[in-house]
Coordinates of C-alpha atoms and ligand atoms in Angstrom, one line a residue:
X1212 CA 136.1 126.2 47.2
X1213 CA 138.2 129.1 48.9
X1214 CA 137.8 130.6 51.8
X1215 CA 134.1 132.5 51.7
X1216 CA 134.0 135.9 52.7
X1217 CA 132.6 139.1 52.1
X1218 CA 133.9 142.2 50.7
X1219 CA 135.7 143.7 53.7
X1220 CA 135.3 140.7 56.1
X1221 CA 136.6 137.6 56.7
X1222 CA 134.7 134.8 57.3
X1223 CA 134.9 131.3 58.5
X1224 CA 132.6 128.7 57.5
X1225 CA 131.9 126.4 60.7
X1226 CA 128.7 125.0 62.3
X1227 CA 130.6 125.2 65.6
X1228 CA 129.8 128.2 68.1
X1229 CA 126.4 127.8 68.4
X1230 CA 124.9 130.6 71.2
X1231 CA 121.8 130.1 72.8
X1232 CA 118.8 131.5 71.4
X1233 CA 117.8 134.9 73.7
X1234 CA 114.7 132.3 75.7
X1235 CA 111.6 134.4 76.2
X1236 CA 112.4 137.9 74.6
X1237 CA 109.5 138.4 72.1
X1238 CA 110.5 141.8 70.1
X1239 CA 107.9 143.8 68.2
X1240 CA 107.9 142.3 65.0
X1241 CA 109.1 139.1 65.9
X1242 CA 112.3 138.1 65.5
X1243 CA 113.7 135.8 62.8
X1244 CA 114.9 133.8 65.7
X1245 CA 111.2 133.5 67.3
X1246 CA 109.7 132.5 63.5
X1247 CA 111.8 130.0 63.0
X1248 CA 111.7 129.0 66.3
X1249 CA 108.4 129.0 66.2
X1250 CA 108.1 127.0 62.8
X1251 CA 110.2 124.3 63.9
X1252 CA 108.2 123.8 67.2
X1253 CA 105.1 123.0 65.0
X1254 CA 106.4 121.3 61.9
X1255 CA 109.5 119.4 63.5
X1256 CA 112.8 120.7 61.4
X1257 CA 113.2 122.5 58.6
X1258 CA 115.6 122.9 55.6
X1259 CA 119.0 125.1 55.5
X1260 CA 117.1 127.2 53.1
X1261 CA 114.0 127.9 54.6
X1262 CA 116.0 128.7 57.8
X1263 CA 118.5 131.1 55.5
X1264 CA 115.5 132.6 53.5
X1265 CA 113.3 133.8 56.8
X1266 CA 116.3 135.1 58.1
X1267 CA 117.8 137.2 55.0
X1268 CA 114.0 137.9 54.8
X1269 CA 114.1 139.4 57.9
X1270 CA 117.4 140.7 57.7
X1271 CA 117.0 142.6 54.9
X1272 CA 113.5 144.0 55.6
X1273 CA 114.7 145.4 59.1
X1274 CA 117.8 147.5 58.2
X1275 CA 119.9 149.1 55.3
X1276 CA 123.4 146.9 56.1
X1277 CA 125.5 148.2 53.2
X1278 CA 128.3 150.8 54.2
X1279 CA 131.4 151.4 56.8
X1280 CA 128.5 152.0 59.6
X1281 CA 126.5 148.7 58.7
X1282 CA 127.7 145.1 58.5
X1283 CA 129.8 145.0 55.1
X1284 CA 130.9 147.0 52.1
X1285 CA 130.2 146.5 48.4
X1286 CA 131.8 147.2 45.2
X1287 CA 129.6 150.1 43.8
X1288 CA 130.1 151.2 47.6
X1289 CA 133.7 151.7 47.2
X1290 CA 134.0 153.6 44.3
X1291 CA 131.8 155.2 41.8
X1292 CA 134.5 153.1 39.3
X1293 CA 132.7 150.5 39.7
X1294 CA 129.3 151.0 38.2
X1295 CA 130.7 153.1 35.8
X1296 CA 132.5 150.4 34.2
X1297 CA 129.4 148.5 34.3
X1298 CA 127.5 151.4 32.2
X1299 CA 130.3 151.5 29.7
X1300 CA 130.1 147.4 29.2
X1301 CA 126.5 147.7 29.1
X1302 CA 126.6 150.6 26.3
X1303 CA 129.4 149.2 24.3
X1304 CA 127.1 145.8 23.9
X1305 CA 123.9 148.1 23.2
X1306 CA 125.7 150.0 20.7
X1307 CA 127.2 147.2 18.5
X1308 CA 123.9 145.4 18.8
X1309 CA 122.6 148.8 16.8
X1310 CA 120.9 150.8 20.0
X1311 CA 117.6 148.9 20.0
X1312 CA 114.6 150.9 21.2
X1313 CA 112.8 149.9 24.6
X1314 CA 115.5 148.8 26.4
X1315 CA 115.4 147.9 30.1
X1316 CA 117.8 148.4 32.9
X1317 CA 116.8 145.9 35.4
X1318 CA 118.9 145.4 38.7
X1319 CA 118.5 142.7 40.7
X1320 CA 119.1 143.7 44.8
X1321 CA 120.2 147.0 43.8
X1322 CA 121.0 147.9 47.5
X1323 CA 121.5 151.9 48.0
X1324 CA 121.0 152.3 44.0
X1325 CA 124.7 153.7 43.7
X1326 CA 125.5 151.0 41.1
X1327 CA 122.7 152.2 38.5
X1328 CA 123.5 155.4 39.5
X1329 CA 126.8 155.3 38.1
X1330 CA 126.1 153.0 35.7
X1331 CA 123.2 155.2 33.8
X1332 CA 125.6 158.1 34.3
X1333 CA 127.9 156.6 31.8
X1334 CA 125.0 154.9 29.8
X1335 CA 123.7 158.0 29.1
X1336 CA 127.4 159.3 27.7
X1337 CA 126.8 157.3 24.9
X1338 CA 122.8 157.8 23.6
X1339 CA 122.2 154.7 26.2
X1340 CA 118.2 156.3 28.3
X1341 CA 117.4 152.9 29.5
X1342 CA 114.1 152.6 31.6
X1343 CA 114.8 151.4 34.9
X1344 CA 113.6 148.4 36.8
X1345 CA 114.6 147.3 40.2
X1346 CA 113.9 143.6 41.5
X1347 CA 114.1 144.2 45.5
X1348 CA 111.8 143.2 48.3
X1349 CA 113.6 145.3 51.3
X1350 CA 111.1 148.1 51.7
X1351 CA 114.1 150.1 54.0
X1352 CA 116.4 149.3 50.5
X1353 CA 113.8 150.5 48.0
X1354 CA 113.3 153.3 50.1
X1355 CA 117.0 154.5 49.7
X1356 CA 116.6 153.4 45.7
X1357 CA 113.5 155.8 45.4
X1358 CA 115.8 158.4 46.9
X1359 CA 118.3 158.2 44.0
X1360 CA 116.0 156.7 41.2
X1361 CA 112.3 158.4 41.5
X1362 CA 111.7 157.0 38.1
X1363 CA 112.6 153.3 38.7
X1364 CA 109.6 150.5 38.7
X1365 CA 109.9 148.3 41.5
X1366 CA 109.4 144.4 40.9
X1367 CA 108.7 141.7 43.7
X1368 CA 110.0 139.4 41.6
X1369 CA 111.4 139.1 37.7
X1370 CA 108.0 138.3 36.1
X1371 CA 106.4 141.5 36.2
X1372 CA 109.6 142.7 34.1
X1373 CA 108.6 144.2 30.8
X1374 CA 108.4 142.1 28.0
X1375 CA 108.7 144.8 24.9
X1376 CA 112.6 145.2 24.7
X1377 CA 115.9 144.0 25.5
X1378 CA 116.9 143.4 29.3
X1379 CA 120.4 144.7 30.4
X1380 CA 120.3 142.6 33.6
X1381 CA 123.0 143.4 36.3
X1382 CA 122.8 141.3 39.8
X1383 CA 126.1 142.7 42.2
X1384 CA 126.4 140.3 45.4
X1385 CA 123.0 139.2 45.1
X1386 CA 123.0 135.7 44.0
X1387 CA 125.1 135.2 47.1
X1388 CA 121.9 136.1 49.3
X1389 CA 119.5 133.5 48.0
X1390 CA 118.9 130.6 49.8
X1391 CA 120.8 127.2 49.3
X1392 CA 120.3 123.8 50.4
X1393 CA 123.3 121.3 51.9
X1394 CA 123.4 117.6 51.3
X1395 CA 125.4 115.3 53.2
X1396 CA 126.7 111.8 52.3
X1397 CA 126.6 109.5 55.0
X1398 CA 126.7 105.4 55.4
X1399 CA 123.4 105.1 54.7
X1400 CA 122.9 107.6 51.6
X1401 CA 122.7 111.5 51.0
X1402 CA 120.8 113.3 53.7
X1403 CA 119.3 116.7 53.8
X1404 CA 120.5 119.1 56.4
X1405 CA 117.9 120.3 58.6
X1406 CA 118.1 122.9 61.3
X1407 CA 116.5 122.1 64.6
X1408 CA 116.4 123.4 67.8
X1409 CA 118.4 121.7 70.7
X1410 CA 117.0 123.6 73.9
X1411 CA 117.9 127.0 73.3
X1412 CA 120.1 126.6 70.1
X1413 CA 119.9 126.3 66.7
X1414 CA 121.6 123.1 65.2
X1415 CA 122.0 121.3 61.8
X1416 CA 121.1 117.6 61.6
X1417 CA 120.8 115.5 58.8
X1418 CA 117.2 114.3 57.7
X1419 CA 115.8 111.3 58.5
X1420 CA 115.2 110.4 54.9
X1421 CA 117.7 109.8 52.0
X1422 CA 117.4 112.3 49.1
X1423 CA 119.5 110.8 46.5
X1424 CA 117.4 112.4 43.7
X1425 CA 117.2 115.8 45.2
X1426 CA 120.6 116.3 44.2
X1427 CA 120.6 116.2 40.5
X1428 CA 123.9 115.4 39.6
X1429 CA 126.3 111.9 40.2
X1430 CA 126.8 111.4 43.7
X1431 CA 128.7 108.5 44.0
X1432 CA 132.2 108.1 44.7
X1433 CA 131.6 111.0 47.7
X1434 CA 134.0 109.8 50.8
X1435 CA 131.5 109.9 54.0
X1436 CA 130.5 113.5 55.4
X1437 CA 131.1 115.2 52.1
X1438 CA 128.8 118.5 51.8
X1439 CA 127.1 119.4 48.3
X1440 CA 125.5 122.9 48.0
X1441 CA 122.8 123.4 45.6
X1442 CA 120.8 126.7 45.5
X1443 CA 117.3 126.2 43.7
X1444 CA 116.5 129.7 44.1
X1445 CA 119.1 130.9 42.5
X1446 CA 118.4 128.1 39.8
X1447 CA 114.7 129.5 38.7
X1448 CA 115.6 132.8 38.9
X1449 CA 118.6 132.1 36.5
X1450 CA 116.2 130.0 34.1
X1451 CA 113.4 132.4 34.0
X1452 CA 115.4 135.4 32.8
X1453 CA 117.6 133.2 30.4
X1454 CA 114.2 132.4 29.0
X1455 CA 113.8 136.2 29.0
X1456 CA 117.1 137.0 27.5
X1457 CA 116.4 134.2 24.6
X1458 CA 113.1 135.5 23.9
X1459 CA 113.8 139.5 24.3
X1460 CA 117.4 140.1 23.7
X1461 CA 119.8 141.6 26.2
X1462 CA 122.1 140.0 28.7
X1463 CA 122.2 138.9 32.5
X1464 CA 126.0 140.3 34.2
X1465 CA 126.4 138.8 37.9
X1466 CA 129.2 139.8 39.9
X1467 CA 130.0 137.3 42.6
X1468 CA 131.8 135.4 44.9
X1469 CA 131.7 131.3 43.9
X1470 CA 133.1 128.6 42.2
X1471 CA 133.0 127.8 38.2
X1472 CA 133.7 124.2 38.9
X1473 CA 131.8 121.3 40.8
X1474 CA 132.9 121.9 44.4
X1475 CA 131.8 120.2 47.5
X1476 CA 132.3 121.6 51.5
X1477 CA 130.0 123.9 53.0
X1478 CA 130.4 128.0 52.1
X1479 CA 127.5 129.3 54.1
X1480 CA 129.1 132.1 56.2
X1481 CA 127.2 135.0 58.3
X1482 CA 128.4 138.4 58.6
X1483 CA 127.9 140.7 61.3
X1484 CA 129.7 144.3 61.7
X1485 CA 132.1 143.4 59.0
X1486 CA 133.1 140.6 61.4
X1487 CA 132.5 136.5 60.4
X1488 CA 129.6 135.3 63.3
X1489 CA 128.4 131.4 63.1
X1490 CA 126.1 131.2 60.6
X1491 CA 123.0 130.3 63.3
X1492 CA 124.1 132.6 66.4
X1493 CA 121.2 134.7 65.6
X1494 CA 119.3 134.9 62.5
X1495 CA 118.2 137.6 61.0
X1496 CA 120.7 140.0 62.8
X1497 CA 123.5 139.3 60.5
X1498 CA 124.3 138.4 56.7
X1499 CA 123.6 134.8 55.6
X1500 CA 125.4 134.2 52.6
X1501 CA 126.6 131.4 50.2
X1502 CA 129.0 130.9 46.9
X1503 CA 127.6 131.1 44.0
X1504 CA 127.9 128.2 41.7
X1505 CA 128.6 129.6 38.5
X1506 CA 128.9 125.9 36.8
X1507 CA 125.6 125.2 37.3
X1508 CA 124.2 128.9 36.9
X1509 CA 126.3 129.1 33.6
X1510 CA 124.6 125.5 32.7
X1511 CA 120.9 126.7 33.0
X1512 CA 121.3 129.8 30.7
X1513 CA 123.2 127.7 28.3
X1514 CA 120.2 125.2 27.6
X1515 CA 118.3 128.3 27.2
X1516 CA 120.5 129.2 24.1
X1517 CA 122.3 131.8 25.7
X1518 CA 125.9 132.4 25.2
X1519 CA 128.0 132.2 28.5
X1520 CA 131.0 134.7 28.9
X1521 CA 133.6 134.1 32.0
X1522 CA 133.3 133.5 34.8
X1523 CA 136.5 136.1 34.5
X1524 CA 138.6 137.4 37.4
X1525 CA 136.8 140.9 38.8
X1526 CA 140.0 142.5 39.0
X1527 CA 141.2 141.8 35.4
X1528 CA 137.7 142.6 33.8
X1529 CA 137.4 145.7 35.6
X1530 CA 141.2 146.4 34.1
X1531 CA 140.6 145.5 30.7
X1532 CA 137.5 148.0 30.7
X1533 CA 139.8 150.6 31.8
X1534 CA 139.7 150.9 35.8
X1535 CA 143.2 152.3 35.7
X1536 CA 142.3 154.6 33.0
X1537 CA 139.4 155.7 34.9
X1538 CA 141.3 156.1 38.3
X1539 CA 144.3 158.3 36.9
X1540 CA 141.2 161.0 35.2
X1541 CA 139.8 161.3 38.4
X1542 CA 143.1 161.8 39.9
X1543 CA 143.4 164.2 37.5
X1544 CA 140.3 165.8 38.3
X1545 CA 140.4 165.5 42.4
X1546 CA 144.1 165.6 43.3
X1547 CA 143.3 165.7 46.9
X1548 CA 141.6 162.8 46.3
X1549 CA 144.2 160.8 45.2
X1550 CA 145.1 158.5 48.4
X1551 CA 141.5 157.5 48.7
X1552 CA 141.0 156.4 44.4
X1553 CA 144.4 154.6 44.6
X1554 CA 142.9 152.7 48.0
X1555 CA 139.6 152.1 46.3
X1556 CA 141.0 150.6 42.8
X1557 CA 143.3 148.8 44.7
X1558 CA 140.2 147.3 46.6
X1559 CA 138.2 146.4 43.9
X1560 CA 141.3 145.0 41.5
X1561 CA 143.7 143.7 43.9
X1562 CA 144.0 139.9 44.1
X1563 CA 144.1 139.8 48.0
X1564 CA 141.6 142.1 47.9
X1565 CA 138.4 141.7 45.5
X1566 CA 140.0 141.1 42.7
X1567 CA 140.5 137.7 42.1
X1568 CA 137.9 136.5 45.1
X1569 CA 135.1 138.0 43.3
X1570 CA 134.1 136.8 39.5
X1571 CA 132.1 137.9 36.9
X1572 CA 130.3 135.8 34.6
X1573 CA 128.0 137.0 31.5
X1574 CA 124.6 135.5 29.5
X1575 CA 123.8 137.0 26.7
X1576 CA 121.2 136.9 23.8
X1577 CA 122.8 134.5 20.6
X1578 CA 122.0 136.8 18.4
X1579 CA 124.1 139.8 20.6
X1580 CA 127.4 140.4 20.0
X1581 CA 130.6 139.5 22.2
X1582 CA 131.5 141.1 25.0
X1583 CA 134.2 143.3 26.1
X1584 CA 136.3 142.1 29.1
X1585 CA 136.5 138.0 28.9
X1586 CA 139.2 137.7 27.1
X1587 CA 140.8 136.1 30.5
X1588 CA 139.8 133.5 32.3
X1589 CA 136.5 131.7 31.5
X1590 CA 135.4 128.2 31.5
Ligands
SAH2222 N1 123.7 145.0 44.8 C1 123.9 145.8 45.9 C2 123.3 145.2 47.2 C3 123.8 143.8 47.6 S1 123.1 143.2 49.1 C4 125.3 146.3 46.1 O1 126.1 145.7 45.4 O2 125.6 147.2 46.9 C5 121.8 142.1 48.5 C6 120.6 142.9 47.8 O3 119.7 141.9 47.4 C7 119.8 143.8 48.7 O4 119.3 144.9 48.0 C8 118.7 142.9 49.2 O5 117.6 143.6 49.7 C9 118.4 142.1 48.0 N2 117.7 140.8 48.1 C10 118.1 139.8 48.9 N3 117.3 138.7 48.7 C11 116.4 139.1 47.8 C12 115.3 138.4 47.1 N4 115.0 137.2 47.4 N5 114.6 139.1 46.2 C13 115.0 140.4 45.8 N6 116.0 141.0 46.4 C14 116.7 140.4 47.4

């Protein structure tokens, strides 16, 4: 697995440079810190990924921290290019599949909304009035969504989603927030990391118990103190709208950063004011984050029937869709805003920038037709 970062940060991935917890400073709501804190004190430790889902939890609930001003920058953010090219992907398939009736836009995380903004924009250019769901449980995020989307029904999770059309499913950098779990091989077995508290601090220790099973996949031949992420969450999630898909039609498009093969080594990262911070300085104050594992994501749709597209490069899909197209008619159209469209597509295509660090992989319906833009790449 690369080096994990986020769009606009860089980011180390290191259990070292623990802080000390901020002793006796009870805030109004409580602080991830103080819940977990609090959790551990009464059931003894707890997993990596009920530690990383109270604090995203919290995270997310407490602040809007997309944007220059906030703690990291995404795609749609950078330039309306990049939903854009989502709408036109999402049209061409909805076209050649004969423009079915009821069809459902459904975003998962949408953040500010500025993705399905300028993705229905371009949806729209071609017949394409999707209705418009949004799967998000940050009440300060759905409150910027209702801004730009007054329309959009808001889902807690994806099984309220409408069951009377196809789903165009699109989930930018949000896989990445969902909790995972790490498993460590040690003399005596695979072990469960735990968080616990040592004084003041948060640290990782593995369990006492061996979890061989847990894992789900051959774990032997591991040298000692090898890591294995696996990310349940984003497991369900994944096989609950293949299931979906299978059943309704339409097709899932994550946008990531993560790995198509079997990796091993820890990827959890936290970032902080577009700066990498250890992962358990202060919960809930920062971005917790992981790589998504496209193998095994790409795995669970496939026993659901669906066909699995890429993972592809983001920096050659977007280019095969016609990014550099796109950015030389808006040149065209804002000449004095040509330095800052050149920065942006060079952003979102270049392979030291996004390009090549963040993938895109596609699930659709068997009975759907191909999709543009994976003609690179792929598994
Ligand atoms: N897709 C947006 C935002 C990415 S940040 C963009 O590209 O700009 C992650 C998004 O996922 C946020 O909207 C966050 O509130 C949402 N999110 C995180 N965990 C979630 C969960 N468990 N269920 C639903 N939404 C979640």
């Amino acid at each position: 697995m690369s080096s994990p970062r986020k769009a606009g940060a860089n980011a180390s991935n290191q259990w070292q440079g623990i802080k000390a917890l901020p002793n006796g400073v009870q805030t109004d709501p409580p602080s991830a810190a103080h819940i977990i804190a609090d959790k551990i004190d009464r059931e003894g430790p707890i997993s990596l990924g009920d530690y990383m889902a109270i604090a995203n939890g919290v995270y997310y609930a407490s602040k809007d921290p997309l944007g220059e001003e906030g703690d990291f920058v995404t795609a749609p953010e950078i330039s309306q290019m990049f939903g854009e090219i989502i709408g036109i992907w999402l049209a061409d398939l909805w076209l050649r599949k004969g423009s079915p009736d009821h069809c459902h836009y459904v975003e998962l995380g949408p953040g500010r909304g500025t993705l399905a903004s300028d993705a229905l924009r371009s949806m729209a250019k071609f017949g394409c009035h999707p209705t418009i769901h949004f799967v998000e449980t940050s009440p300060v995020l759905k409150a910027r969504q209702a801004d730009l989307h007054p329309d959009a029904i808001w889902h807690e999770d994806i099984a309220s989603l409408p069951e009377n059309g196809p789903l165009l499913i699109v989930a930018n950098e949000f896989f990445d927030a969902l909790p995972i779990e790490q498993f460590v091989s040690t003399a005596s077995g695979w072990r469960r990391h735990m968080v616990m508290r040592d004084r003041s601090k948060f640290v990782v220790i593995p369990s006492e118990e061996t979890t061989e099973d847990r894992i789900g996949s051959s774990t032997s031949g591991f040298p000692e103190d090898t890591i294995l992420e696996r990310s349940p969450v984003s497991v369900e999630i994944t096989g609950n709208i293949a299931n979906r898909i299978a059943k309704q039609g339409g097709s899932l498009l994550i946008i990531d950063y993560g790995y198509s093969r079997p990796g091993t080594g820890s990827t959890l990262q936290a970032v902080k004011d577009h700066m990498p911070i250890s992962p358990f300085d202060s919960p809930g104050t920062c971005d917790l984050t992981a790589h998504v594992d496209f193998h095994t994501l790409a795995n669970i749709a496939r026993t659901r029937l669906l066909a699995i597209h890429g993972p592809a490069e983001q920096g050659q899909w977007l280019k095969s869709l016609g990014i550099d197209q796109r950015a030389e008619s808006l040149m065209v159209a804002s000449p004095k805003e040509a330095d800052a469209i050149v920065a942006a597509h060079q952003r979102l295509t270049h392979v030291d920038e996004m390009g090549r660090l963040f993938q895109v992989m596609a699930a659709t319906a068997i009975d759907w037709p191909q999709p543009e833009g994976f003609s690179y790449g792929g598994e």
